[in-house]
Coordinates of C-alpha atoms in Angstrom, one line a residue:
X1 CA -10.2 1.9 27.0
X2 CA -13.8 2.8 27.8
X3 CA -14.6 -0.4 29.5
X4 CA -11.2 -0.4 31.8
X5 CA -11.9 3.0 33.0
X6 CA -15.4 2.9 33.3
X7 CA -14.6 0.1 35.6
X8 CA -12.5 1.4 37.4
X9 CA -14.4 5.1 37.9
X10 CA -17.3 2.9 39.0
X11 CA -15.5 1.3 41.5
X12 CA -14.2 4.7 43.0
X13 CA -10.9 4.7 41.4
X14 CA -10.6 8.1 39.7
X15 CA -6.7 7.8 39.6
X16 CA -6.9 3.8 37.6
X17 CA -9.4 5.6 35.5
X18 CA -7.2 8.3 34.3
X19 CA -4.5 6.3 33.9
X20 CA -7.1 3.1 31.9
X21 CA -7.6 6.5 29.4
X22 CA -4.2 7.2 29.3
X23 CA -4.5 10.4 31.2
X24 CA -1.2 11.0 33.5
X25 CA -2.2 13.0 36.6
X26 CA 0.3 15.4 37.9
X27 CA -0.7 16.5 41.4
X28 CA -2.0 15.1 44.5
X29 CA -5.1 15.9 47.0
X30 CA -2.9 16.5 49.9
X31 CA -0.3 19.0 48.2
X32 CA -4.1 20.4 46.7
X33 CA -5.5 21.0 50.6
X34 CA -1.8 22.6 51.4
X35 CA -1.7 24.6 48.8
X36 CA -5.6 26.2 48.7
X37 CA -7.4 24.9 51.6
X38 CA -9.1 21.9 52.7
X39 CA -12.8 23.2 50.9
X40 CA -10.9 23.6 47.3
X41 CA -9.3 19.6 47.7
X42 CA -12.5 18.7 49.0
X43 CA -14.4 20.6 46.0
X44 CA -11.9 19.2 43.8
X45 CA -12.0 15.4 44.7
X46 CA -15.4 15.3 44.3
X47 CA -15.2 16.5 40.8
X48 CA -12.6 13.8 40.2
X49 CA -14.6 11.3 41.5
X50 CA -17.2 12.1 38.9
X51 CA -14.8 12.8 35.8
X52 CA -15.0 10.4 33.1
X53 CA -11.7 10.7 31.4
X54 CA -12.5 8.5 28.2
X55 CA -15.7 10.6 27.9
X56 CA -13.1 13.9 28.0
X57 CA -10.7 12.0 25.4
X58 CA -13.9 11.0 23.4
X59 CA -14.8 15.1 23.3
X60 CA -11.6 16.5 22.4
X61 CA -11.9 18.6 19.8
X62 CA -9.5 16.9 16.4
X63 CA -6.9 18.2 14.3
X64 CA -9.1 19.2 11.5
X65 CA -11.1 22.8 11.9
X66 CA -7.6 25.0 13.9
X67 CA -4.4 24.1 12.3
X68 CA -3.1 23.1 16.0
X69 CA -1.1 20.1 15.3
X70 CA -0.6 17.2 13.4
X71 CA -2.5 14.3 15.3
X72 CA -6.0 13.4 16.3
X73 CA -6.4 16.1 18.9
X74 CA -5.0 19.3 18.6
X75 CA -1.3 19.8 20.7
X76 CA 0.1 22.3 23.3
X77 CA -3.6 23.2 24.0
X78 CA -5.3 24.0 27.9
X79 CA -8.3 23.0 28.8
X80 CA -9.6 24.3 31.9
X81 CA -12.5 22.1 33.1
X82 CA -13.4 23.5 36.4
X83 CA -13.0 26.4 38.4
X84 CA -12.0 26.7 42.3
X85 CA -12.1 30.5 42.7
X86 CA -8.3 31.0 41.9
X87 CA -6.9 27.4 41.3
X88 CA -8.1 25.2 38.2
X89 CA -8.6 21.9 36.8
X90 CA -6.8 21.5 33.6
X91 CA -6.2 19.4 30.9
X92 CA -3.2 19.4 28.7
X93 CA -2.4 17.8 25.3
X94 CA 1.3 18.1 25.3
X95 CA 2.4 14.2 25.3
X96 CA 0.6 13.4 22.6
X97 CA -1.0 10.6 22.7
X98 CA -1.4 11.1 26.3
X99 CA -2.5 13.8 28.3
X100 CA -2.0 15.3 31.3
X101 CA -4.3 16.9 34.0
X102 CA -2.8 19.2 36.4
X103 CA -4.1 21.2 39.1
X104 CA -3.3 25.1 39.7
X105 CA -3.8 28.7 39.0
X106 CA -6.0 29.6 36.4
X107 CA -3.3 29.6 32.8
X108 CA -3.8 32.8 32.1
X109 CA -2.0 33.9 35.9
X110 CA 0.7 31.3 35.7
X111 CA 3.6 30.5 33.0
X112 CA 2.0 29.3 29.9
X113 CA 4.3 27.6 26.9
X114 CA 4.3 29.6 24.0
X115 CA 1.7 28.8 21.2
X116 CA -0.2 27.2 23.7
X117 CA -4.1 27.6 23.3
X118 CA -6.3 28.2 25.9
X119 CA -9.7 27.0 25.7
X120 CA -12.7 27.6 28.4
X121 CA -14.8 23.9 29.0
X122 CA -15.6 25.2 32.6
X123 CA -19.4 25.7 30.9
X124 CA -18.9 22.5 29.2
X125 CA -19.4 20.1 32.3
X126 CA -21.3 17.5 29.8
X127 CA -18.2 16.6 28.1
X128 CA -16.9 15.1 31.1
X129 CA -18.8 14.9 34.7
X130 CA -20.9 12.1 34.8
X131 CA -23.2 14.1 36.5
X132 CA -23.7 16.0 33.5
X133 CA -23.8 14.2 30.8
X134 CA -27.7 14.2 29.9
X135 CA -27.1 17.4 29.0
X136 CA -25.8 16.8 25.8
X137 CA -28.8 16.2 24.3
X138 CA -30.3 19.8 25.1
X139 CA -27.0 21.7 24.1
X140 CA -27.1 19.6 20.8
X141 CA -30.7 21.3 20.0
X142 CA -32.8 17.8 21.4
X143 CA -35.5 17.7 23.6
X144 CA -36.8 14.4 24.1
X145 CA -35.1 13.5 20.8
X146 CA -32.1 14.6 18.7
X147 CA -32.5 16.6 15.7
X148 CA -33.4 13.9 12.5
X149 CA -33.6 10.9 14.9
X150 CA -36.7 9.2 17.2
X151 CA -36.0 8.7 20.5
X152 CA -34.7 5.2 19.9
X153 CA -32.2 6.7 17.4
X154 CA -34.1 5.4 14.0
X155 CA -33.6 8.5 11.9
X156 CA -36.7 10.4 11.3
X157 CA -38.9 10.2 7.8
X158 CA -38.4 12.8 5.7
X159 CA -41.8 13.7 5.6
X160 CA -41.5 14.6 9.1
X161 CA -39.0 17.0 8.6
X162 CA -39.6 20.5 8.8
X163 CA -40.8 22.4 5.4
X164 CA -41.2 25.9 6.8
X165 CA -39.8 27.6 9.9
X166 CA -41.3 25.9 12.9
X167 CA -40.9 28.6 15.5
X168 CA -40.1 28.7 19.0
X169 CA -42.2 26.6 19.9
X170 CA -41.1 23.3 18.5
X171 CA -37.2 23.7 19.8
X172 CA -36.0 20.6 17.5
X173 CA -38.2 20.9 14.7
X174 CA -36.1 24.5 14.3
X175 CA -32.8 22.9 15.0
X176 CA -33.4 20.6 12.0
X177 CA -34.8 23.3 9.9
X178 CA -32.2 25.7 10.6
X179 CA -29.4 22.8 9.9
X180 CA -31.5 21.8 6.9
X181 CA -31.2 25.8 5.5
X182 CA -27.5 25.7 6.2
X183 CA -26.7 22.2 4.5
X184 CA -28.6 24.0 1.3
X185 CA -26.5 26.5 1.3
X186 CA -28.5 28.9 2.3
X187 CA -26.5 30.7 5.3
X188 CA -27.9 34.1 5.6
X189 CA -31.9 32.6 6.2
X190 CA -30.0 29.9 8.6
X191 CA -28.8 32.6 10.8
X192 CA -32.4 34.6 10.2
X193 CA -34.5 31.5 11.5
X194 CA -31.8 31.2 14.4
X195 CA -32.5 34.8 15.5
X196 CA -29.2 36.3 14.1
X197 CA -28.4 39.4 11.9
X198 CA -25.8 38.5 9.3
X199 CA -24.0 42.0 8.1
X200 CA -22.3 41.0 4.6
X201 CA -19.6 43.4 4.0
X202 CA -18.5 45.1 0.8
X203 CA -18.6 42.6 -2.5
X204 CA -14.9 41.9 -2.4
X205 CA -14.9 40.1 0.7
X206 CA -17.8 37.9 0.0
X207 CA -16.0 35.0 -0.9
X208 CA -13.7 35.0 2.0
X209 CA -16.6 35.0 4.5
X210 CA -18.7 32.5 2.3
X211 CA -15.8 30.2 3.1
X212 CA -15.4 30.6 6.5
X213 CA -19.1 29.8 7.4
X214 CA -19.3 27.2 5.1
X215 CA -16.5 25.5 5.8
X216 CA -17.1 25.5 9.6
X217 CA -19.1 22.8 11.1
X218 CA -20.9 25.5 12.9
X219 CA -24.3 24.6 15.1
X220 CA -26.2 27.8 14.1
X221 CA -29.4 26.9 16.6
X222 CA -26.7 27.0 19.5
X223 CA -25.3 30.5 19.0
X224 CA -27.9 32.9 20.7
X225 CA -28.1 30.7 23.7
X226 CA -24.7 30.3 24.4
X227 CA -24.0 33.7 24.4
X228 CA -27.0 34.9 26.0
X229 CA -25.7 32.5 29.0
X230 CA -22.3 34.3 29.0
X231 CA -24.5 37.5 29.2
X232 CA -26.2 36.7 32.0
X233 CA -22.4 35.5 33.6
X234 CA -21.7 39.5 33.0
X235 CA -19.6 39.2 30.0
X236 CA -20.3 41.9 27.0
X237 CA -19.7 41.0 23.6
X238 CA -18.1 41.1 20.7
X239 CA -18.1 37.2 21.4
X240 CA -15.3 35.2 18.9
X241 CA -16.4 32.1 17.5
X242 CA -13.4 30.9 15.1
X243 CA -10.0 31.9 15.1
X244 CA -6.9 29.6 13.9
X245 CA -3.1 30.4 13.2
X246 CA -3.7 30.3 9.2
X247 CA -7.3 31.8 8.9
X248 CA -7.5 35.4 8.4
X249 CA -11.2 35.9 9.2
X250 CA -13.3 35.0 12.1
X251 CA -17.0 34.9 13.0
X252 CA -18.0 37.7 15.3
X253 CA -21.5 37.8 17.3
X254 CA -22.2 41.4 18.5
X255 CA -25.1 42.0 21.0
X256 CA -27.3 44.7 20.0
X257 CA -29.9 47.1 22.1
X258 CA -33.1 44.9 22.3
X259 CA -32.0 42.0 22.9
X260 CA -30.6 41.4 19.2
X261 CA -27.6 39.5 18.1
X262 CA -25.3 40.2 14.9
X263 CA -23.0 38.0 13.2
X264 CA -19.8 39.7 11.4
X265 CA -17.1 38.0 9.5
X266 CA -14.2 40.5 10.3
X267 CA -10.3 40.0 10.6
X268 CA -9.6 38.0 13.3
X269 CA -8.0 40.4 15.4
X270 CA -10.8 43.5 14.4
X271 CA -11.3 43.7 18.2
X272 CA -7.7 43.2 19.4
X273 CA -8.3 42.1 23.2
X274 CA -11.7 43.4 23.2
X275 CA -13.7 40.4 22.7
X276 CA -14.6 36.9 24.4
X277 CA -13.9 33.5 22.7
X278 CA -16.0 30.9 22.7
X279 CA -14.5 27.6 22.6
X280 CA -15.1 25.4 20.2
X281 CA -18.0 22.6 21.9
X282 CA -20.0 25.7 22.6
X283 CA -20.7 26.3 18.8
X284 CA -19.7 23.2 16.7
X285 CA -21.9 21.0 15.4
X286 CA -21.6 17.4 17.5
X287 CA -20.0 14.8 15.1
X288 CA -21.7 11.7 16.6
X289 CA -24.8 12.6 15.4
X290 CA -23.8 13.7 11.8
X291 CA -21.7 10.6 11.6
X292 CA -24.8 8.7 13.0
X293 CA -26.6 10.2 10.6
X294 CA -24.7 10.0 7.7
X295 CA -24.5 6.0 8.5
X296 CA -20.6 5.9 9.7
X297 CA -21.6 5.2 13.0
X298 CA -24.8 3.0 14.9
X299 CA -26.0 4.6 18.0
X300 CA -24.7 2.0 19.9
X301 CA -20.8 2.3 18.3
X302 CA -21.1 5.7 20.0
X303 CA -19.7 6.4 23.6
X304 CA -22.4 4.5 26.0
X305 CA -23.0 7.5 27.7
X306 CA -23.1 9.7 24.7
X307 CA -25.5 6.8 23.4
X308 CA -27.6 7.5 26.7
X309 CA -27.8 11.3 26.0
X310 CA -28.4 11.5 22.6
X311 CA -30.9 8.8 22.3
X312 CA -32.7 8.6 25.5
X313 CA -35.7 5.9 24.4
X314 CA -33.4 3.5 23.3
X315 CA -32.5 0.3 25.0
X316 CA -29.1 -0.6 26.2
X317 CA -27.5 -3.4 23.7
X318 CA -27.8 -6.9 24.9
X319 CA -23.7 -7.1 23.7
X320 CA -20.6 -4.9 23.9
X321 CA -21.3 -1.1 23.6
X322 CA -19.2 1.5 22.0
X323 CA -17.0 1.2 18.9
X324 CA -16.3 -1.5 17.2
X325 CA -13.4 -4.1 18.0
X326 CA -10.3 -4.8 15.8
X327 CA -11.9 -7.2 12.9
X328 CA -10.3 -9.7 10.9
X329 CA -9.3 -9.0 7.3
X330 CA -11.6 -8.8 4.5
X331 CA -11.7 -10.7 1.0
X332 CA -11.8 -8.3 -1.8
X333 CA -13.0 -9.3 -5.4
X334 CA -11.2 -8.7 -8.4
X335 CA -11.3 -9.3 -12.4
X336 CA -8.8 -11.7 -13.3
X337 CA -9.0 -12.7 -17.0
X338 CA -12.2 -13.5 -17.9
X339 CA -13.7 -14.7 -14.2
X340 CA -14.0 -12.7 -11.0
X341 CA -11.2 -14.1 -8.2
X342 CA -11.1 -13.9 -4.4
X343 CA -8.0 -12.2 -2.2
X344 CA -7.3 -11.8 1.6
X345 CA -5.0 -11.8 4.0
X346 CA -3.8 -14.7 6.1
X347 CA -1.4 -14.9 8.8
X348 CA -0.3 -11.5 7.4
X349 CA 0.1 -12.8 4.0
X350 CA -1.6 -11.8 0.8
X351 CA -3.4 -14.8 -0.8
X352 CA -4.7 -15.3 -4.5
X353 CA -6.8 -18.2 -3.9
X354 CA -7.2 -19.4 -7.5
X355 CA -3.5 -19.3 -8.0
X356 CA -1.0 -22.3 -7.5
X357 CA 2.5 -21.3 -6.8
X358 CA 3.7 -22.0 -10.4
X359 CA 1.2 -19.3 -11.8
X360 CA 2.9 -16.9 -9.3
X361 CA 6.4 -17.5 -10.5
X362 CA 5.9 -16.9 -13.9
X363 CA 3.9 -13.7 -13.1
X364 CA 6.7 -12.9 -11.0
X365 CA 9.1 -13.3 -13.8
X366 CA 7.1 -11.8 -15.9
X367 CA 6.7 -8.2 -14.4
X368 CA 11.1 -8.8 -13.6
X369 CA 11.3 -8.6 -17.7
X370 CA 9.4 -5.5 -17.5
X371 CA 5.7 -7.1 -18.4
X372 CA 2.3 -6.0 -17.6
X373 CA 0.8 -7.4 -14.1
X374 CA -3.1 -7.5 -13.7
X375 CA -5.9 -9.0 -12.1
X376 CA -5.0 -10.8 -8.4
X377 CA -1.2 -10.3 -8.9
X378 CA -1.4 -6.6 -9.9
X379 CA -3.2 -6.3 -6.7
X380 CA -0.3 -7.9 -4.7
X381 CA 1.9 -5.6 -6.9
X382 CA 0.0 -2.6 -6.0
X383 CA 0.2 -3.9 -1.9
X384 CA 3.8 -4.2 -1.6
X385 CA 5.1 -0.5 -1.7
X386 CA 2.0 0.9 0.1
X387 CA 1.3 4.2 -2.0
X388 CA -0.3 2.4 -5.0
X389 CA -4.2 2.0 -5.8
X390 CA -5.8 -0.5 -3.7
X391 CA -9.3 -2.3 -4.1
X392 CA -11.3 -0.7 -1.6
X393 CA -11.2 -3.1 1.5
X394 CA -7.9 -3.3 1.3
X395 CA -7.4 0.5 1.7
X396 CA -9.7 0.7 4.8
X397 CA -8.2 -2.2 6.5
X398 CA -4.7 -0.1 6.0
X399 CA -7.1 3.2 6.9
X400 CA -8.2 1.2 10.2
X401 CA -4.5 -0.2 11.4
X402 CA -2.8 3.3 10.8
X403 CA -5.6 4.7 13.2
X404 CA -5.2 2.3 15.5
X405 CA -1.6 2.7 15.6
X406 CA -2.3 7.1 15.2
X407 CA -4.3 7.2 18.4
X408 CA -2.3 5.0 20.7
X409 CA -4.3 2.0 20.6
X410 CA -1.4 -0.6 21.2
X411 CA -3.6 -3.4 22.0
X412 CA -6.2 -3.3 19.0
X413 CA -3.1 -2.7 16.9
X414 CA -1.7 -5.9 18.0
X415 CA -5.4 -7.7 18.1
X416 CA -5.6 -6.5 14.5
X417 CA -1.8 -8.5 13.8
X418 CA -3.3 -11.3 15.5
X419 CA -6.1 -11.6 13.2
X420 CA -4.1 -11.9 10.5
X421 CA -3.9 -8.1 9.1
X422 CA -0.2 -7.3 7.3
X423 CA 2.6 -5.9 9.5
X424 CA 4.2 -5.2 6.5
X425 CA 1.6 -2.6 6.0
X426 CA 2.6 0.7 4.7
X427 CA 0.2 4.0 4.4
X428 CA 0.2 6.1 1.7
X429 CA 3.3 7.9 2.2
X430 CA 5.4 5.2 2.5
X431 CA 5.5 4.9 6.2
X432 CA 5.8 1.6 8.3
X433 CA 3.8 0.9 12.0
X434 CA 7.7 1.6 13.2
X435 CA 7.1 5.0 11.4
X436 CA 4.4 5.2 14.0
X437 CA 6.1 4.2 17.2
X438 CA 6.1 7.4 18.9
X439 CA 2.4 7.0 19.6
X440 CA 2.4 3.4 21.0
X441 CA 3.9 1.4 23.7
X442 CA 7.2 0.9 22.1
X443 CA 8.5 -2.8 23.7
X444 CA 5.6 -5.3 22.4
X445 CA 5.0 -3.7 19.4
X446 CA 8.6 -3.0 18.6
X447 CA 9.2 -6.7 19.4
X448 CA 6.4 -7.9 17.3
X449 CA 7.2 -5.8 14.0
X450 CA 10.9 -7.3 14.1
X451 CA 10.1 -10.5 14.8
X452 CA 7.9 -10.2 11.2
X453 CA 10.8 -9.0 9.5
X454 CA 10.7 -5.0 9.3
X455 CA 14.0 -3.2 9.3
X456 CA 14.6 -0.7 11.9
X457 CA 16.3 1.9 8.9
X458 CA 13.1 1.0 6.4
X459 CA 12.8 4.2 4.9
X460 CA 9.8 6.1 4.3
X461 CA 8.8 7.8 1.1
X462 CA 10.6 10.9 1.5
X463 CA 13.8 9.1 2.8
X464 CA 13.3 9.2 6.4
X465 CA 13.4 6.0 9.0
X466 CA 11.6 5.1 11.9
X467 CA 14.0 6.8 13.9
X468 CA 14.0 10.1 12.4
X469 CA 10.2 10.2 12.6
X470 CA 10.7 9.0 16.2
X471 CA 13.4 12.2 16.8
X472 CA 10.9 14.4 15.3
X473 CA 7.9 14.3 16.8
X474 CA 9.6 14.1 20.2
X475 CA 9.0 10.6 21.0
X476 CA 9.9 9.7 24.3
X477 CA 13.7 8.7 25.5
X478 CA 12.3 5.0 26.1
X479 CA 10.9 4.7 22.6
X480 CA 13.9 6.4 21.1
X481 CA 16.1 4.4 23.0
X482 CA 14.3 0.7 22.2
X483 CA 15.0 1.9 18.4
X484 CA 18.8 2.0 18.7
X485 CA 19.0 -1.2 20.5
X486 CA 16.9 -2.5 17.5
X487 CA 19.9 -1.3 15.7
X488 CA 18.7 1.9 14.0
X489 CA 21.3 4.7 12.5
X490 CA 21.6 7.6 14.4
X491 CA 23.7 9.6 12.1
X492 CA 20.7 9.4 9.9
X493 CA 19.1 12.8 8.6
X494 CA 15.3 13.9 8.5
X495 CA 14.3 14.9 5.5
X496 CA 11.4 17.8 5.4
X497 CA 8.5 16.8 3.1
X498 CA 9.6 20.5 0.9
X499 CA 12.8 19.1 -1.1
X500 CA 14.2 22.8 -1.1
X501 CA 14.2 22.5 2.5
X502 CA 17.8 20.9 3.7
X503 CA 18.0 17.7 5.5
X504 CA 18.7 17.9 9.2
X505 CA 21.4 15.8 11.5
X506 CA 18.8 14.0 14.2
X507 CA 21.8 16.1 17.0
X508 CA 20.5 18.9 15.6
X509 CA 16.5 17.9 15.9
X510 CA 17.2 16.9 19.4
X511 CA 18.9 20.3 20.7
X512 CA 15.5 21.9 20.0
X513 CA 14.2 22.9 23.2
X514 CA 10.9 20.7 22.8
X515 CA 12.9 17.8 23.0
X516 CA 15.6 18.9 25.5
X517 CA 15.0 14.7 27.0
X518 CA 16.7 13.2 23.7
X519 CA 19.8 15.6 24.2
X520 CA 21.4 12.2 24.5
X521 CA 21.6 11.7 21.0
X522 CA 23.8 14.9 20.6
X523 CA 26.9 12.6 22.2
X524 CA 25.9 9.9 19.5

């Protein structure tokens, strides 16, 4: 995806680049200049001719910190990227995977749908203009270098590491010593060295503020500047930095006379309306560097021009840059008897290689009587049904085509098939790649999984098939469609995870108003 649309950007095609990302665009330039004048479209086309949409998707903040969503980025959430002094730039997540980027008055002016979240990035032009995006480094707390990396990326010796509280005057020697306090544990001298008063509140609420600054991946050295830019844009405090649908306490920073900043952990709404949010790239810590640092990720598996910010001395690769492609399947070991054995895939297959097929009979027969299965055939045994314990690579090759499959990625998904991974493949809830449909281009993957032998109806572990998932998350009419011609049920029922919950007719899914474009099945 990053290669297609970098192409194409560089070659002046904005809209082949949004659609290379899978970024649907719903407005045009000439309705723009109508609409708000020829200045705004002009304005406005020359931010799209600098938006790098796979750098956008790359950003977006995941599922994980604001209960949003199931899915990789959080749904029914606004982003509004620019500002044209009335009209906006905005990104949606609604079709999940895909998103959408529309062109109109600012959200809060217009019809917004409900539990939609509304997030500022128009002070967040690194995430996405290519103008921009050497900026990273400097809002990430780097200057010259990121925090606990050279220039090059080579992580930094430990013995150059802060041991006391640099100052002022050494901006990334604090970042790493204020991150260094906060990874201790030690959050009250974190926000100290980062120039912020923390008020602790009576001794019964301790614990619920201990967790919500501990468990937030909150970039303490980026606080006072961020908001001390807002102040200078005329905004007054309190400012909002964590709010989500199940959490009852936020972080609150509170300017104070002299120039001071406090940090309260209140209930969220202790300001009602009174306050400003900050969204969330303004104070979360960046994951490409912790997962760089933590030795998930090389520098160059990161985004090239993340790779460019974040590590500004080092050169570009002589190969392919950015993540990793599809690979083939790995050979685990495993104790067999007395001797250590070898198993892989092939062709989709799981081989024993120091078994002949008589040895696989009578193991065969042996577990039908009800008999104990070990070594490489317990590990074939444990592969079959998908929820049992598996050797290590063979749960991060499942790990790896699931996430493939979760973020849309139809071609590595089928790359990884042709390189011999399992289509048979099942995660750890029971669930088949047809389970996962909804998220991928439905006709060559659908075509692919059949042709291997899956059953449209397979059922998941709690009962439900393909098609229900389909129904449920909201799937498209095409993909919803290409499952009943592949013969699915539709008088099937989904089946909520909670057993006391009652099973519901798919007819009965579909009339929600969310999926008002399967109404079709209602006539089923």
């Amino acid at each position: 995806m990053i290669e297609r649309a970098a192409g194409l950007r560089l070659a002046g095609d904005w809209r082949g680049a949004c659609a290379a990302a899978g970024v649907d665009v719903a407005f045009d330039l000439p309705g723009a200049a109508r609409e708000y004048g020829g200045a705004v479209a002009a304005a406005l086309e020359d931010d799209l001719r600098h938006l790098v949409p796979d750098l956008l998707r790359w950003h977006l903040p995941w599922g994980t910190y604001l209960d949003y969503g199931d899915g990789p980025f959080r749904i029914r959430q606004t982003l509004v990227l620019a500002s044209y002094g009335g009209p906006c730039l905005q990104l949606r997540t609604d079709a999940w995977p895909r998103l959408g980027l529309f062109f109109g008055p600012a959200p809060e002016s217009g019809p917004e749908p409900a539990r939609r979240v509304l997030s500022d990035w128009t002070g967040a032009r690194h995430l996405w203009d290519a103008r921009r995006t050497a900026e990273l480094l400097a809002r990430h707390g780097g200057a010259g270098r990121a925090p606990f990396f050279e220039a090059d990326g080579a992580p930094r010796a430990p013995r150059r590491l802060p041991a006391a509280d640099p100052g002022p005057a050494d901006p990334v020697a604090r970042a790493e010593w204020i991150m260094l306090l906060q990874e201790r544990g030690d959050i009250a001298e974190a926000l100290q060295a980062a120039g912020i008063a923390f008020v602790q509140e009576e001794e019964r609420r301790r614990s619920w503020h201990r967790s919500v600054l501990d468990g937030l991946p909150i970039a303490l050295h980026r606080l006072v500047p961020e908001v001390r830019a807002r102040e200078a844009r005329g905004l007054d405090g309190p400012f909002r930095v964590f709010q989500g649908r199940q959490r009852f306490w936020s972080l609150f920073l509170e300017p104070r006379p002299g120039g001071t900043l406090r940090a309260r952990v209140l209930e969220s709404g202790a300001f009602g309306n009174g306050h400003h949010d900050l969204a969330e790239p303004y104070w979360s810590r960046l994951p490409d560097l912790d997962l760089v640092r933590a030795g998930r990720l090389t520098p160059d598996e990161l985004h090239p021009l993340v790779r460019e910010a974040l590590f500004p001395g080092r050169p570009a690769p002589d190969g392919p840059a950015g993540p990793p492609p599809p690979r083939p399947p790995r050979t685990a070991r495993v104790r067999c008897g007395d001797a250590w054995h070898e198993v892989s895939f092939r062709n989709g297959v799981l081989v024993t290689h120091h078994h002949t097929e008589d040895e696989r009979r009578r193991e065969v027969a042996l577990a039908a009587l009800g008999g104990p299965v070990r070594g490489c055939f317990g590990v074939r045994q444990s592969w079959a049904p998908g929820p049992g314990r598996l050797l290590t690579p063979f749960r991060e090759q499942r790990r790896a085509l699931f996430q493939r499959a979760w973020h849309g990625d139809t071609a590595g998904l089928l790359r990884m098939l042709d390189l011999g991974h399992d289509p048979h493949t099942r995660d750890g809830e029971g669930r088949t790649l047809l389970h996962v449909l909804d998220r991928l281009d439905p006709e060559p993957v659908l075509r692919r999984l059949l042709d291997a032998g899956l059953e449209a109806d397979a059922p998941d572990g709690h009962g439900n098939t393909p098609l229900a998932h389909a129904v449920r998350e909201g799937a498209s009419e095409t993909t919803v469609r290409a499952l009943l011609a592949a013969g699915a049920d539709p008088h099937v029922r989904w089946h909520p995870a909670a057993p006391s919950q009652p099973a519901l007719p798919l007819a009965e899914l579909a009339r929600a108003p969310e999926r008002a474009h399967l109404a079709f099945l209602a006539e089923l």
